[in-house]
Coordinates of C-alpha atoms in Angstrom, one line a residue:
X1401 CA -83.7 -70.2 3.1
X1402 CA -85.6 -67.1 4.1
X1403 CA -84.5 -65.0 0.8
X1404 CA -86.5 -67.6 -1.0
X1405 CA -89.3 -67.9 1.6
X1406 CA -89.8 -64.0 0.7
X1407 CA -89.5 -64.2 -2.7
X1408 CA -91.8 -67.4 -3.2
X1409 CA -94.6 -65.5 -1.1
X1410 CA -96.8 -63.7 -3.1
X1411 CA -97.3 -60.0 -1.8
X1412 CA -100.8 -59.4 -0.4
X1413 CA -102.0 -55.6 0.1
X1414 CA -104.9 -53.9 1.7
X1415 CA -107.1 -52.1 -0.9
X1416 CA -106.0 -48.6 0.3
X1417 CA -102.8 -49.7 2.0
X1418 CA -100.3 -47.9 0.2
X1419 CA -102.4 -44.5 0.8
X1420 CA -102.6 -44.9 4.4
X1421 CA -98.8 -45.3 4.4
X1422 CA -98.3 -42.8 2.3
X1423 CA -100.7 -40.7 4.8
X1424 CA -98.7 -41.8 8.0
X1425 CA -95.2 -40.9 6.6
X1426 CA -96.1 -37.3 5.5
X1427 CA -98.1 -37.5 9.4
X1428 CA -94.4 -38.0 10.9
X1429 CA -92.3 -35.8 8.3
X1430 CA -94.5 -32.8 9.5
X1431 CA -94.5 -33.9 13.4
X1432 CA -91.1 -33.9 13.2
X1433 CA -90.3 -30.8 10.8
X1434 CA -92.9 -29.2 14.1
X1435 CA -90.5 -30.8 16.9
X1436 CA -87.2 -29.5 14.8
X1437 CA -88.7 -25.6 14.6
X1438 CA -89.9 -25.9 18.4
X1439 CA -86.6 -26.7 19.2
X1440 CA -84.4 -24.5 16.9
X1441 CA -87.2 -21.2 18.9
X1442 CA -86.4 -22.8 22.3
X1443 CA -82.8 -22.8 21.9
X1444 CA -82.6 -19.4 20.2
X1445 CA -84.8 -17.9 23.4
X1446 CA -82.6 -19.4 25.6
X1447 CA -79.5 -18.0 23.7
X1448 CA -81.3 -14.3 23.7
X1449 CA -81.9 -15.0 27.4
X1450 CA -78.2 -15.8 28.0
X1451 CA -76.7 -13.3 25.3
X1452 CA -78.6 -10.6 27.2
X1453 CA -77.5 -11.7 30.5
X1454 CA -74.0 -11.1 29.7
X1455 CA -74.2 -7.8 27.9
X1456 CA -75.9 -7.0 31.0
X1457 CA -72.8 -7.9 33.3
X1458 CA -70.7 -5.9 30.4
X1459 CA -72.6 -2.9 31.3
X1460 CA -72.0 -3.5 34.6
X1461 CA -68.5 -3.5 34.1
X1462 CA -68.2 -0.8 32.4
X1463 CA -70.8 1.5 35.0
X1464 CA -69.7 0.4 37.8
X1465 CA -72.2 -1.8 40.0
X1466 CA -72.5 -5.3 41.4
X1467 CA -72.0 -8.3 39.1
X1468 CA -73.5 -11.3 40.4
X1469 CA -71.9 -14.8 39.4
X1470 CA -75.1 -16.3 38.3
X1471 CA -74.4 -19.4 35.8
X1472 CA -75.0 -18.9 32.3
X1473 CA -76.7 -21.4 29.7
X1474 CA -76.0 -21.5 25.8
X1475 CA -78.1 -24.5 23.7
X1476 CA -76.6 -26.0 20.7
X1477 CA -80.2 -28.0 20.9
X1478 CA -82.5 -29.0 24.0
X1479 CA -80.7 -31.5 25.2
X1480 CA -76.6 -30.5 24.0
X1481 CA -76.0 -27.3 26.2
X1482 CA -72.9 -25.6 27.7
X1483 CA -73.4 -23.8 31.3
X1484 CA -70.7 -21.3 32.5
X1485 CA -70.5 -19.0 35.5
X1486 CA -70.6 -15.9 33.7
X1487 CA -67.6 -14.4 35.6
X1488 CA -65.7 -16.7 34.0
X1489 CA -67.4 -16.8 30.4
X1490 CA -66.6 -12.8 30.3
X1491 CA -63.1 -13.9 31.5
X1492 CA -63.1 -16.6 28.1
X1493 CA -64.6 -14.1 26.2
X1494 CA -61.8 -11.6 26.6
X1495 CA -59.2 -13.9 26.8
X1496 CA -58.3 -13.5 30.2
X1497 CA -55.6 -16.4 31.0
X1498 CA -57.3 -17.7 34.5
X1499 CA -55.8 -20.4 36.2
X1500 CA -57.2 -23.2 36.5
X1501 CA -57.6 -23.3 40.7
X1502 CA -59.0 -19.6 40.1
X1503 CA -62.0 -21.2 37.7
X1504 CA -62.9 -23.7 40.1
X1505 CA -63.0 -21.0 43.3
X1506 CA -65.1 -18.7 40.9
X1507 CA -67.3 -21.4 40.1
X1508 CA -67.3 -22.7 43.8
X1509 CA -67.5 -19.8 46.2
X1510 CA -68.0 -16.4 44.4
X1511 CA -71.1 -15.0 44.6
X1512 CA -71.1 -11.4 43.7
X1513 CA -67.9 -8.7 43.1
X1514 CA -68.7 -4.9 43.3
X1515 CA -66.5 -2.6 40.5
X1516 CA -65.9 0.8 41.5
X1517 CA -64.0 3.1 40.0
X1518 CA -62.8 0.8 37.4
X1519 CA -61.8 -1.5 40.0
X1520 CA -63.0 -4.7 41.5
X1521 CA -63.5 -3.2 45.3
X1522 CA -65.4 -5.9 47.0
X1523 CA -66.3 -9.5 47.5
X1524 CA -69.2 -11.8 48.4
X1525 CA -68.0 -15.3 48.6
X1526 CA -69.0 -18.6 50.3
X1527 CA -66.1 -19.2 52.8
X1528 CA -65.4 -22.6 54.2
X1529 CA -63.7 -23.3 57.0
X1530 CA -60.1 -21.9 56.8
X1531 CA -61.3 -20.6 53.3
X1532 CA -59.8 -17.4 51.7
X1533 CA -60.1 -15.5 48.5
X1534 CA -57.9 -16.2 45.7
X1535 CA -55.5 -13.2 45.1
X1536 CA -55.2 -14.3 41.3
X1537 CA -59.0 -13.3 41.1
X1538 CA -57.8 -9.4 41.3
X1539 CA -55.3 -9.7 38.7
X1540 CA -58.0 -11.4 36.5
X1541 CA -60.5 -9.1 37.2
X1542 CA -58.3 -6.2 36.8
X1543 CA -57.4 -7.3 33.5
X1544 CA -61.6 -8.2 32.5
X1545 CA -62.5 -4.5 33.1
X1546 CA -59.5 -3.3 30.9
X1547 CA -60.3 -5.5 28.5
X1548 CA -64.0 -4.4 28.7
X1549 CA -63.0 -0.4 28.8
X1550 CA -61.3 -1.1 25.8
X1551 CA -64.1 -2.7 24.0
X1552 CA -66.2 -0.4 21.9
X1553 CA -69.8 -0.8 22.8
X1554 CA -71.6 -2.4 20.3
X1555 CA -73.8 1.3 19.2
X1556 CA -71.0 3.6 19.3
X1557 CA -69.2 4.8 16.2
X1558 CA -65.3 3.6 15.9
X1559 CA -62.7 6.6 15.3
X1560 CA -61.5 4.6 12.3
X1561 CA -60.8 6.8 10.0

C-alpha cells in the first residue's frame, strides 16, 4: 500500500532544491572533516602532555628525586580515554609483574616515593586507620629502577657494534 502510494505520486521539486541540498551536504562534510581534525590535535596534545609526563618520572628515576603518583591520561579520541597512575603505567611499561592488591594501594594511598641512590628510600602515602605500606611495593619498585637503569635513554648512542 504505501510502495504504491510513493510510486503513484508524482515528485514535486523546488526550482533550486537540489542545489541547496547539494550546498548543505558539502556544509556538514566540511563541519565534520573540522570536528574530526579538532579532535585528532586535541588528543595528540593530550598524548604529548602525558608522553612528557612520564619521560619526566623516567628522568626522575634515573637522577634520583621525588616521583609524584599523579594520574596519567592517554586519548584514543575525546571521549575513549585510558587514565593510569603513572607509578603503575611505568611499572606496565617495564613489565614489572605487580600484584594486583599492590595496584589498587598505589592507586589508593601513594602519593609520592623519593629514589636515592638507586633506591626507593621514602614514602608519602595516605594512611587509614590501621593502614600500612605494602612491602611488595619495594620489590616492585626495586625492580622499576633496574629496569629503567637498564634502558638506554632515548639520545644516547647504543654500544652495538
Amino acid at each position: 500500500m504505501v510502495d504504491g502510494y510513493i510510486i503513484s505520486r508524482p515528485p514535486y521539486f523546488k526550482k533550486g532544491s537540489n542545489e541547496a541540498a547539494g550546498a548543505a551536504l558539502a556544509e556538514e562534510s566540511a563541519r565534520r572533516i573540522r570536528a574530526a581534525e579538532e579532535e585528532k590535535a586535541y588528543c595528540e596534545a593530550q598524548n604529548k602532555e602525558a608522553e612528557e609526563m612520564v619521560s619526566a618520572a623516567i628522568q626522575i628515576i634515573r637522577e634520583d628525586g621525588i616521583l609524584r603518583n599523579t594520574t596519567v591520561v592517554f586519548y584514543q579520541s575525546r571521549y575513549h580515554f585510558s587514565a593510569y597512575s603513572i607509578v603503575n603505567y611505568l611499572m606496565r611499561l617495564h613489565y614489572v609483574s605487580v600484584p594486583l592488591r599492590t595496584q589498587g594501594w598505589i592507586n589508593d594511598k601513594l602519593h609520592s616515593a623519593t629514589i636515592e641512590d638507586g633506591k626507593c628510600e621514602h614514602l608519602q602515602y595516605y594512611r587509614a586507620q590501621n593502614g600500612r605500606v605494602s612491602q611488595k611495593f619495594f620489590d616492585c619498585m626495586r625492580e622499576l629502577i633496574q629496569a629503567v637503569a637498564e634502558q638506554t635513554p632515548v639520545g644516547e648512542p647504543t654500544n652495538a657494534a
